[in-house]
PDB file of C-alpha atoms and ligand atoms in Angstrom:
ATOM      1  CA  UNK A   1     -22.648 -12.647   3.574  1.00  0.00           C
ATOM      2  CA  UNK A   2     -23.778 -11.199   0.440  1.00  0.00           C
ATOM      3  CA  UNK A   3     -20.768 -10.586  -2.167  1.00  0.00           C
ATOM      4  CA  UNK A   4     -21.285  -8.141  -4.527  1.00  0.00           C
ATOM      5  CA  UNK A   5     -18.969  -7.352  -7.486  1.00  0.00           C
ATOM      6  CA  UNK A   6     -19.400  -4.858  -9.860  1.00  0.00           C
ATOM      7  CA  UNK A   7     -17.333  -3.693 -12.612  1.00  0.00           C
ATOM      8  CA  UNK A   8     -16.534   0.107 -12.010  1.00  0.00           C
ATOM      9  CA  UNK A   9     -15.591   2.424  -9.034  1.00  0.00           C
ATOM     10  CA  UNK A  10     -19.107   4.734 -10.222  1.00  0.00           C
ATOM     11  CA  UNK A  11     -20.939   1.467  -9.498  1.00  0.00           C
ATOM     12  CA  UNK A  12     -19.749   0.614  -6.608  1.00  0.00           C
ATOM     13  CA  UNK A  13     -20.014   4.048  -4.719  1.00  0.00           C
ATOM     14  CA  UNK A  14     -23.808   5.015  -5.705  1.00  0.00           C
ATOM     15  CA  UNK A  15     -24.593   0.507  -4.735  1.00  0.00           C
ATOM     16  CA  UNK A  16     -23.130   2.103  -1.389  1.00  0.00           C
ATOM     17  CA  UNK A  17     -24.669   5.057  -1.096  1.00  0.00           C
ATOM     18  CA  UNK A  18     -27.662   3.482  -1.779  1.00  0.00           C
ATOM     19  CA  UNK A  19     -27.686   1.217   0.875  1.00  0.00           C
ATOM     20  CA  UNK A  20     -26.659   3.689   3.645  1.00  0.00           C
ATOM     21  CA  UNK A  21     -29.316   5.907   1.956  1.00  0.00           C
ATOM     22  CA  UNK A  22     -32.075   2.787   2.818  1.00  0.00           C
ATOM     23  CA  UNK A  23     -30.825   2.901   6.334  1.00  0.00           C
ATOM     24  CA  UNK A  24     -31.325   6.276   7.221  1.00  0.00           C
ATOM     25  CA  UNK A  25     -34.687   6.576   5.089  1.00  0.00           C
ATOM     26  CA  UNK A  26     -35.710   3.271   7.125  1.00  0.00           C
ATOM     27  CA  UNK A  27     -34.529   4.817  10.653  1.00  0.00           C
ATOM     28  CA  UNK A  28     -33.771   8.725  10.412  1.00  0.00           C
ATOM     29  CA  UNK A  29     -32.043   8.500  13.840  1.00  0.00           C
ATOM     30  CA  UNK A  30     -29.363   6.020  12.648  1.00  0.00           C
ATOM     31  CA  UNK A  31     -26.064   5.338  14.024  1.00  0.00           C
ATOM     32  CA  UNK A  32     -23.578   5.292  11.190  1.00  0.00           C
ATOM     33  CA  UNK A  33     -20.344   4.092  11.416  1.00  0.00           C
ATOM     34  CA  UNK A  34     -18.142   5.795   8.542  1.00  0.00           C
ATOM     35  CA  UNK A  35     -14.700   5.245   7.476  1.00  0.00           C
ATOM     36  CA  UNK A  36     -12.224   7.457   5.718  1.00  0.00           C
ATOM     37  CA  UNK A  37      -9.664   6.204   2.948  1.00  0.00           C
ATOM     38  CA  UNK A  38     -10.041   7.091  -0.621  1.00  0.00           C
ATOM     39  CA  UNK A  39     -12.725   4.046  -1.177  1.00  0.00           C
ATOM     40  CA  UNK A  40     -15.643   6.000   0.402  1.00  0.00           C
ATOM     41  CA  UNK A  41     -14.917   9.373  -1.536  1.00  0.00           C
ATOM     42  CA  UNK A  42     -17.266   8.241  -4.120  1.00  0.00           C
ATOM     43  CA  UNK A  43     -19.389   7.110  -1.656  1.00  0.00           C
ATOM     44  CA  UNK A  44     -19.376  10.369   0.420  1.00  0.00           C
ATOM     45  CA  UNK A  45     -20.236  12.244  -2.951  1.00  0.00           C
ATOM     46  CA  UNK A  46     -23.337  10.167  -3.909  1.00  0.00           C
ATOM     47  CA  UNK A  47     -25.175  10.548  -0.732  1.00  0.00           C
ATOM     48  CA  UNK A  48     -24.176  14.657  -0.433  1.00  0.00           C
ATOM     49  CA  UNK A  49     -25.954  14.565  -3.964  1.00  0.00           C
ATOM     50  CA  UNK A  50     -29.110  12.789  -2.345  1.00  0.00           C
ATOM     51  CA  UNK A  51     -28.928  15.097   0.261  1.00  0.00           C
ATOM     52  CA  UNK A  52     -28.618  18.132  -2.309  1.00  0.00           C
ATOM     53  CA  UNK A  53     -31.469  16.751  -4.069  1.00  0.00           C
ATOM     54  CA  UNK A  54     -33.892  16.376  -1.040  1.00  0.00           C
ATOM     55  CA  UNK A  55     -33.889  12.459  -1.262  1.00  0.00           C
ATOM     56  CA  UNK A  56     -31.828  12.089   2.379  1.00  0.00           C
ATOM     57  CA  UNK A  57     -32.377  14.241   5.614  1.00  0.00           C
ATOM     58  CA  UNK A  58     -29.327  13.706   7.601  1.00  0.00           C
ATOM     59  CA  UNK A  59     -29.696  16.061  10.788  1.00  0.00           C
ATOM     60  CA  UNK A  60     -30.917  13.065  13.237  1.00  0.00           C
ATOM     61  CA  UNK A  61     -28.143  10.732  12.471  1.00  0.00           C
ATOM     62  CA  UNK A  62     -25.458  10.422  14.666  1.00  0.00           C
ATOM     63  CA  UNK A  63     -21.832   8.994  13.314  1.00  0.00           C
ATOM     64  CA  UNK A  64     -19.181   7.749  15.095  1.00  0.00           C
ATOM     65  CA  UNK A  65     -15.817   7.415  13.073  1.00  0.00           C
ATOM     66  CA  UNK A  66     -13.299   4.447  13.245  1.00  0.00           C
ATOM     67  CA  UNK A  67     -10.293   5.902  14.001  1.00  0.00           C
ATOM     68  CA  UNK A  68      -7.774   8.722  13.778  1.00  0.00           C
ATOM     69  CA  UNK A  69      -4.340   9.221  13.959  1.00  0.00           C
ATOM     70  CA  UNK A  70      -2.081   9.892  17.240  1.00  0.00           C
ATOM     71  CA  UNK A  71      -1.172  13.158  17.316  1.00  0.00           C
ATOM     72  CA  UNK A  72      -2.727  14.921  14.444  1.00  0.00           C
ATOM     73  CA  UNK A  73      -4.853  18.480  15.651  1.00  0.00           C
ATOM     74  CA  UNK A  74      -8.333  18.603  13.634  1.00  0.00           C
ATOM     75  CA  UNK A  75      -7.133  21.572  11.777  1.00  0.00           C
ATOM     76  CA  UNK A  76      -4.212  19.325   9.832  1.00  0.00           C
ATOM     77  CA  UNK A  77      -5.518  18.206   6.661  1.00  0.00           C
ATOM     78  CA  UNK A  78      -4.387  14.726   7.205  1.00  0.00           C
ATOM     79  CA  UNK A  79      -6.512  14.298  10.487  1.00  0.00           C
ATOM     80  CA  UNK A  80      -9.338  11.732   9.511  1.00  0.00           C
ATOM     81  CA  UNK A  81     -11.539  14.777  11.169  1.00  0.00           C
ATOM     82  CA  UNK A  82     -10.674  16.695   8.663  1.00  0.00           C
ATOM     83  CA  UNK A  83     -11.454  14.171   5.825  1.00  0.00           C
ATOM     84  CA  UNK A  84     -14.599  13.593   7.724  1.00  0.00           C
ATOM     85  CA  UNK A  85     -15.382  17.627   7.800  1.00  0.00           C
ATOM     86  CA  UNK A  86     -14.673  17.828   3.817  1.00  0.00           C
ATOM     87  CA  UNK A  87     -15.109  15.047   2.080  1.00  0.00           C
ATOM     88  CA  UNK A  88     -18.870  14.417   3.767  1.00  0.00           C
ATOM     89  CA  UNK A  89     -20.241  16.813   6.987  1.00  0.00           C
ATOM     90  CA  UNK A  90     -19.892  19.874   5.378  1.00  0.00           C
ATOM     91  CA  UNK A  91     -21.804  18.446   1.956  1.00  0.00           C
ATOM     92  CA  UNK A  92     -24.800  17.046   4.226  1.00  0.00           C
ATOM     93  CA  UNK A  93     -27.439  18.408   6.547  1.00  0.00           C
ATOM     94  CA  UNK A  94     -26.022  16.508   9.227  1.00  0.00           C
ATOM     95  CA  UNK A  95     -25.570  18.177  12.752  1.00  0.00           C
ATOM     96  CA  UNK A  96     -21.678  18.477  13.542  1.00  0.00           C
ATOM     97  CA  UNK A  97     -22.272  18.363  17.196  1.00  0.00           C
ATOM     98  CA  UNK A  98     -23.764  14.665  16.164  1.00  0.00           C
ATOM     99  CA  UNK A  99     -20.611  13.741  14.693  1.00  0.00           C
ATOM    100  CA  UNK A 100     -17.642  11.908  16.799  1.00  0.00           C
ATOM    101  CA  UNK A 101     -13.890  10.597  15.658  1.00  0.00           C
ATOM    102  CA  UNK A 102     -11.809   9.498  17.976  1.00  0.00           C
ATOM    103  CA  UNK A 103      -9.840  12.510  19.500  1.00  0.00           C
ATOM    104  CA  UNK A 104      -6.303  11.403  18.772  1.00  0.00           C
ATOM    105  CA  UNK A 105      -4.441  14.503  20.301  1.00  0.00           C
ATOM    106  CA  UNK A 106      -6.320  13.227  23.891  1.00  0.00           C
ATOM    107  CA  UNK A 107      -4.171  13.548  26.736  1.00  0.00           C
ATOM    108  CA  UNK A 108      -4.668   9.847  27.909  1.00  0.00           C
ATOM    109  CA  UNK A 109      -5.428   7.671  25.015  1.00  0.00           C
ATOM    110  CA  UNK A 110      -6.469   4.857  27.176  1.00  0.00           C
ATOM    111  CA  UNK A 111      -9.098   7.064  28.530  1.00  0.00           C
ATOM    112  CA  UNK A 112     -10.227   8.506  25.169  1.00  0.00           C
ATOM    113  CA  UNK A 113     -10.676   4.692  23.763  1.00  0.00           C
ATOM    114  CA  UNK A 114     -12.606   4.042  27.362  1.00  0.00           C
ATOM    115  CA  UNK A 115     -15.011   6.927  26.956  1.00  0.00           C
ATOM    116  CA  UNK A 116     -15.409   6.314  22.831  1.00  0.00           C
ATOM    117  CA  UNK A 117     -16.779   2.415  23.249  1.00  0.00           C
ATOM    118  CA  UNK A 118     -18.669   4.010  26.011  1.00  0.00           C
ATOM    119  CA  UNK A 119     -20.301   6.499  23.806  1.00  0.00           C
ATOM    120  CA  UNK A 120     -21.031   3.877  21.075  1.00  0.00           C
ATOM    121  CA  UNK A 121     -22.689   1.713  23.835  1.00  0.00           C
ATOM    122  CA  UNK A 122     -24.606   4.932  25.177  1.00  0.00           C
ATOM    123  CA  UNK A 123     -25.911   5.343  21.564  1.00  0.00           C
ATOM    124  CA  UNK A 124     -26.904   1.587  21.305  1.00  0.00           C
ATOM    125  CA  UNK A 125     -24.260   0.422  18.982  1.00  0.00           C
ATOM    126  CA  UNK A 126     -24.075   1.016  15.403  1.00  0.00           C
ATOM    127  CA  UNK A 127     -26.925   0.719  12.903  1.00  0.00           C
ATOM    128  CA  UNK A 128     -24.234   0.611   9.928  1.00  0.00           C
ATOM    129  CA  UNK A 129     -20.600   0.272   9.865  1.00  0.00           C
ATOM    130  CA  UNK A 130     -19.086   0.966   6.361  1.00  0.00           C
ATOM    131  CA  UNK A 131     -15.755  -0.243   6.282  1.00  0.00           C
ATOM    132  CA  UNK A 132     -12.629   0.020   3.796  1.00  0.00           C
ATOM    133  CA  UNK A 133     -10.226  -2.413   4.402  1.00  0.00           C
ATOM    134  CA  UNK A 134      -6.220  -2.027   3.949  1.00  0.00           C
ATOM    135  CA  UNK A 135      -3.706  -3.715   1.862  1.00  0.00           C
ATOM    136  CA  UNK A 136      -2.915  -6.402   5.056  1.00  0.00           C
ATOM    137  CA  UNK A 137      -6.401  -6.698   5.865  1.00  0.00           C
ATOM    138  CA  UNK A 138      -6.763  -4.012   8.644  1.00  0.00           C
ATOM    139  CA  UNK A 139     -10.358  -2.735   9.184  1.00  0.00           C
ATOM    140  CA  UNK A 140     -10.362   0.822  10.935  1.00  0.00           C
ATOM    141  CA  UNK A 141      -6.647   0.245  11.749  1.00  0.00           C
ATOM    142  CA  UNK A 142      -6.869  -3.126  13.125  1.00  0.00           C
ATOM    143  CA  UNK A 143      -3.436  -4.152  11.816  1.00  0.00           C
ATOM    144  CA  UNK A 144      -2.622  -7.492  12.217  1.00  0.00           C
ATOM    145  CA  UNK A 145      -2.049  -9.215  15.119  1.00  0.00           C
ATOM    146  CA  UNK A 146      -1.957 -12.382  17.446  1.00  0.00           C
ATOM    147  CA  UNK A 147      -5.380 -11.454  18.889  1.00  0.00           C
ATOM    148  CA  UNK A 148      -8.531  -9.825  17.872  1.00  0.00           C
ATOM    149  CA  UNK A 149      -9.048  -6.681  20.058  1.00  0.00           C
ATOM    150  CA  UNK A 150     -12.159  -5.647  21.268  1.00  0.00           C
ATOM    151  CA  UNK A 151     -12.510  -2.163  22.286  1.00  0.00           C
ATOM    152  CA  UNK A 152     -11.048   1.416  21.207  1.00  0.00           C
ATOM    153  CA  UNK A 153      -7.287   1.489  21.558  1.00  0.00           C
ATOM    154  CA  UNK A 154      -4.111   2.737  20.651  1.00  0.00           C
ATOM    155  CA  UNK A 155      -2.100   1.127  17.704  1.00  0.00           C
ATOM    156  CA  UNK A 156       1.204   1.173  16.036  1.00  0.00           C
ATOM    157  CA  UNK A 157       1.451   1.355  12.645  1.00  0.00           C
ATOM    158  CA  UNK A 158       2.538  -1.607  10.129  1.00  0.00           C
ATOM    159  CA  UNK A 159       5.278  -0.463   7.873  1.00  0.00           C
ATOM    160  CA  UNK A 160       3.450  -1.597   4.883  1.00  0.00           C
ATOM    161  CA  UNK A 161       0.523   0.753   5.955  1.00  0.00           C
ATOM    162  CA  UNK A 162       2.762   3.784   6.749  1.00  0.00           C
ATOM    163  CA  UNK A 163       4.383   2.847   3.171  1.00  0.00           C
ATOM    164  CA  UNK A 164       0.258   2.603   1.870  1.00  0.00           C
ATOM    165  CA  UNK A 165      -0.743   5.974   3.207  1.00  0.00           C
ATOM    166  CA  UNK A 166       2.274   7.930   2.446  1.00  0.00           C
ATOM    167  CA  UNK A 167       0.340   8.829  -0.720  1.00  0.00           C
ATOM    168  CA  UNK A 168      -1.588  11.337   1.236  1.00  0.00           C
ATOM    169  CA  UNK A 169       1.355  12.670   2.908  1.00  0.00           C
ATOM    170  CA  UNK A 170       4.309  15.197   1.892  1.00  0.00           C
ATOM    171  CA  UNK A 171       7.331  12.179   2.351  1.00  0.00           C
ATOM    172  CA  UNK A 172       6.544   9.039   4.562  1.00  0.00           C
ATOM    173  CA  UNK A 173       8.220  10.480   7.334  1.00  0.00           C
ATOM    174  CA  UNK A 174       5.255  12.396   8.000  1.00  0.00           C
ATOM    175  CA  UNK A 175       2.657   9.466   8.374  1.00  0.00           C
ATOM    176  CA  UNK A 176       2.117   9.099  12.134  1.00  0.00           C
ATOM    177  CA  UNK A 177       3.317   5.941  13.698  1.00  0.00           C
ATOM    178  CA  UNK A 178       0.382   5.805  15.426  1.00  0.00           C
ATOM    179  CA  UNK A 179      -3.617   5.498  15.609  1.00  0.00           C
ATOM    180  CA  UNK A 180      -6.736   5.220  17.670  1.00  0.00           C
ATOM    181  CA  UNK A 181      -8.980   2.556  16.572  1.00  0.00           C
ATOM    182  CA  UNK A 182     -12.280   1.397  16.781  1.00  0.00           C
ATOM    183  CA  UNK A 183     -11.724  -2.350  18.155  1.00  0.00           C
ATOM    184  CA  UNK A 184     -13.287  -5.024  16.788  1.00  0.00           C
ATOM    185  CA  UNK A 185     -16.310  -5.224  19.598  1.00  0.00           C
ATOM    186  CA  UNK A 186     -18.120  -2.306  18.101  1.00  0.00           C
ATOM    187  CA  UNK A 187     -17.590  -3.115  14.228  1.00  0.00           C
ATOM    188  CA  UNK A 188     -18.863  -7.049  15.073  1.00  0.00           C
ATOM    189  CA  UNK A 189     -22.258  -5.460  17.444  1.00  0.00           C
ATOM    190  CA  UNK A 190     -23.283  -3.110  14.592  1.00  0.00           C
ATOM    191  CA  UNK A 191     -26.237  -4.597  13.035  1.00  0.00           C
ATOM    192  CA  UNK A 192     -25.001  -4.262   9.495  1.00  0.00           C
ATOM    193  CA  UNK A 193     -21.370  -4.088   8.119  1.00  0.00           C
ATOM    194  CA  UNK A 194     -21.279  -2.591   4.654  1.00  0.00           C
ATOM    195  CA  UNK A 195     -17.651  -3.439   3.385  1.00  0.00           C
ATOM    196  CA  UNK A 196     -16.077  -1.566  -0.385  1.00  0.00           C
ATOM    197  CA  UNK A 197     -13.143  -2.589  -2.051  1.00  0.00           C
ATOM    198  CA  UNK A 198     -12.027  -1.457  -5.471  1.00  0.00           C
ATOM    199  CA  UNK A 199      -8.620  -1.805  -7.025  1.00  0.00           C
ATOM    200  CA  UNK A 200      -6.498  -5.153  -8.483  1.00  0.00           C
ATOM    201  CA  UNK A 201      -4.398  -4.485  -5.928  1.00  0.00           C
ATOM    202  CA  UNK A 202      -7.243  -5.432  -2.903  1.00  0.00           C
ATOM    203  CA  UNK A 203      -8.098  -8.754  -4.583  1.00  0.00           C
ATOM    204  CA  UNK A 204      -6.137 -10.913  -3.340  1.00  0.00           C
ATOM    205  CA  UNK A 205      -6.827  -9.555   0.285  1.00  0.00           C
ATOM    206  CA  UNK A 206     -10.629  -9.242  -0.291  1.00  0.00           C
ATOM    207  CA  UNK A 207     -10.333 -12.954  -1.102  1.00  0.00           C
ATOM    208  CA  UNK A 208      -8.524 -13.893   1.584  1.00  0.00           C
ATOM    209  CA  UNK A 209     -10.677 -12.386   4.276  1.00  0.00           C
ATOM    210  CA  UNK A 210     -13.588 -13.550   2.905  1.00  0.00           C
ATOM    211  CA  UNK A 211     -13.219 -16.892   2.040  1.00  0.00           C
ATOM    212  CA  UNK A 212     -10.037 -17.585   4.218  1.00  0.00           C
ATOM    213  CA  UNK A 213      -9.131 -18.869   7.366  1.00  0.00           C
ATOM    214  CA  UNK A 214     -10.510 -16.443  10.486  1.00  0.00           C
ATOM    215  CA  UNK A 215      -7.355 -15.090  12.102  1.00  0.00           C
ATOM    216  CA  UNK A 216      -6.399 -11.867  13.517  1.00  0.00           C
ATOM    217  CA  UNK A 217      -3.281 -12.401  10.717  1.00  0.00           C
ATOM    218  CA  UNK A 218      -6.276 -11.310   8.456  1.00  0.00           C
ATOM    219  CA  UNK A 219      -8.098  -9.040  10.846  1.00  0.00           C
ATOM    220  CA  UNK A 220     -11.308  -8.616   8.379  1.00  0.00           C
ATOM    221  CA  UNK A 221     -11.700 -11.945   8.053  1.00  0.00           C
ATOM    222  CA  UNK A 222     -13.472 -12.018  11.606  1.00  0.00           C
ATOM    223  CA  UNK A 223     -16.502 -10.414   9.960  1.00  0.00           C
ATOM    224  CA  UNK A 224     -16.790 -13.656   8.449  1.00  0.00           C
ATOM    225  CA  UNK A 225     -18.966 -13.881  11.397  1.00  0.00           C
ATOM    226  CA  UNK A 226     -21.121 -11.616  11.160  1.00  0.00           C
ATOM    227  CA  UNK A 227     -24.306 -12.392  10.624  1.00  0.00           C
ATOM    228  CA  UNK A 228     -24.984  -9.134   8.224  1.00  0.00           C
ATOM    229  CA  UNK A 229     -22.452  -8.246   6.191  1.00  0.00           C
ATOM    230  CA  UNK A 230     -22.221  -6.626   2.697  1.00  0.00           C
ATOM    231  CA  UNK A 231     -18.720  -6.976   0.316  1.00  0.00           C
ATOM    232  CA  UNK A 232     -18.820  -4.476  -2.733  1.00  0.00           C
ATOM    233  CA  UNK A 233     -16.045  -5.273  -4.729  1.00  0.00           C
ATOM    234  CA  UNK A 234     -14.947  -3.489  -8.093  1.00  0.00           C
ATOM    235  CA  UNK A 235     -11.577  -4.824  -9.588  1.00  0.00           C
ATOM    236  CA  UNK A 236     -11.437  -1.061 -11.727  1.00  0.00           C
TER     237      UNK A 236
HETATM  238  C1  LIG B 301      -6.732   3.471   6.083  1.00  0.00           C
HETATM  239  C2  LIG B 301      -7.926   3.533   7.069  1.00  0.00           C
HETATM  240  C3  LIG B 301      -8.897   2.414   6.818  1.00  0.00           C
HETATM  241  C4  LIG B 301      -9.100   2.268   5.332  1.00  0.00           C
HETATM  242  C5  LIG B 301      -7.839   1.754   4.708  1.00  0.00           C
HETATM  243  C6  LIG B 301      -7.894   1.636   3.206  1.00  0.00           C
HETATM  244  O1  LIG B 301      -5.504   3.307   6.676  1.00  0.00           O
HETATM  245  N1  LIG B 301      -7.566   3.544   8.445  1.00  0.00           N
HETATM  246  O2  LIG B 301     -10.116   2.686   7.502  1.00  0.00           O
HETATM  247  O3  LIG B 301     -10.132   1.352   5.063  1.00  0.00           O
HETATM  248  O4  LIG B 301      -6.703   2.452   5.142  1.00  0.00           O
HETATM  249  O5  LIG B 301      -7.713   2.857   2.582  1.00  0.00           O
HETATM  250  P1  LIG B 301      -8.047   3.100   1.082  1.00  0.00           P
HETATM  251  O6  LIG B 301      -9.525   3.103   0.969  1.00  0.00           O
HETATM  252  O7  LIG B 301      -7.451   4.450   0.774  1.00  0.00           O
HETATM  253  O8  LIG B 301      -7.417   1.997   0.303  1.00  0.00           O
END
């Protein structure tokens, strides 16, 4: 694992861009895994300016997003599609019809997880995951648990997450109870995991999923494990 800590949010986001940046230069038909959250906003903004300035040529990558909330149409600017859509597709040359979130408004759920792991294996697994990671260690929204799960599936909410993303949301009561989520099969097969963290707050959890014990309690902690991972860490 290679730990990285830097000492402002700036740095952190263009250390990330550059390092997706490398991946698609090095293979322009990548598989990306992205993330949503407010940690890869910066992120998102450094490689649309790479892209504006002719440095990065998007339109053979293929993403595939981590999750999405149960329930919430694409047009609702709370759906992680719609992050997706703002806050990076419609800044880079990247072909929409290329990129995939989980649809969380699917009729069966079950299926919809089925047929997502089954895309990501139909694509040969992901080049680069970028992860955030939550305030109880989830990854996507792998909330704690007594096991690590493995493929796409249907979660419910921790309170301290609902409480976490309220932010975003008119009054708690809004925040779904549930999500769709990436398992943990996909994130540990993608040949690089690219993990950002900034905030005093995310210490202590960064920490403990790092250089703790491995336990689904801690779900990121599994990706110590991984044989390529990446920590960016800014405390500011
Ligand atoms: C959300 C997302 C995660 C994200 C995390 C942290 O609930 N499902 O993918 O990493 O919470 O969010 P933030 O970056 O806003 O702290």
């Amino acid at each position: 694992m290679k730990f990285i800590t830097v000492d402002s949010y700036e740095k952190l986001s263009r250390q990330a861009a550059n390092i997706i940046a490398a991946q698609v230069i090095s293979k322009p038909k990548s598989i990306l895994g992205l993330a949503t959250g407010s940690s890869p906003i910066g992120t998102y903004k450094e490689l649309a300016k790479k892209c504006d300035a002719g440095e990065l040529d998007f339109s053979d990558v293929t993403s595939v997003n981590l999750d999405e909330y149960v329930g919430l149409p694409v047009e609702n600017d709370q759906s992680y599609r719609y992050f997706m859509n703002t806050n990076l597709f419609e800044h880079i040359n990247i072909d929409i019809n290329r990129t995939n979130v989980p649809n969380g408004c699917a009729a069966d759920l079950e299926k919809e997880g089925a047929d997502y792991d089954a895309l990501i294996e139909s694509l040969g697994g992901i080049d680069l995951q970028l992860l955030g990671i939550g305030l109880d260690g989830h990854i996507g929204f792998n909330e704690p648990d007594d096991v690590f799960t493995k493929g796409t599936h249907v979660v419910t909410l921790d309170p301290s997450t609902i409480e976490a993303n309220a932010r975003f949301f008119a009054s708690e009561d809004e925040v779904p109870r549930k999500a769709i989520t990436m398992g943990m099969g996909a994130i540990m097969q993608a040949k690089k995991v690219l993990l950002i963290a900034n905030g005093k707050n995310k210490k202590d959890i960064v920490m403990q999923s790092f250089y703790g014990p491995i336990t689904p309690k801690v779900p990121a902690s599994i990706l110590q494990l991984h044989p390529d991972v990446t920590v960016i860490y800014s405390e500011n």
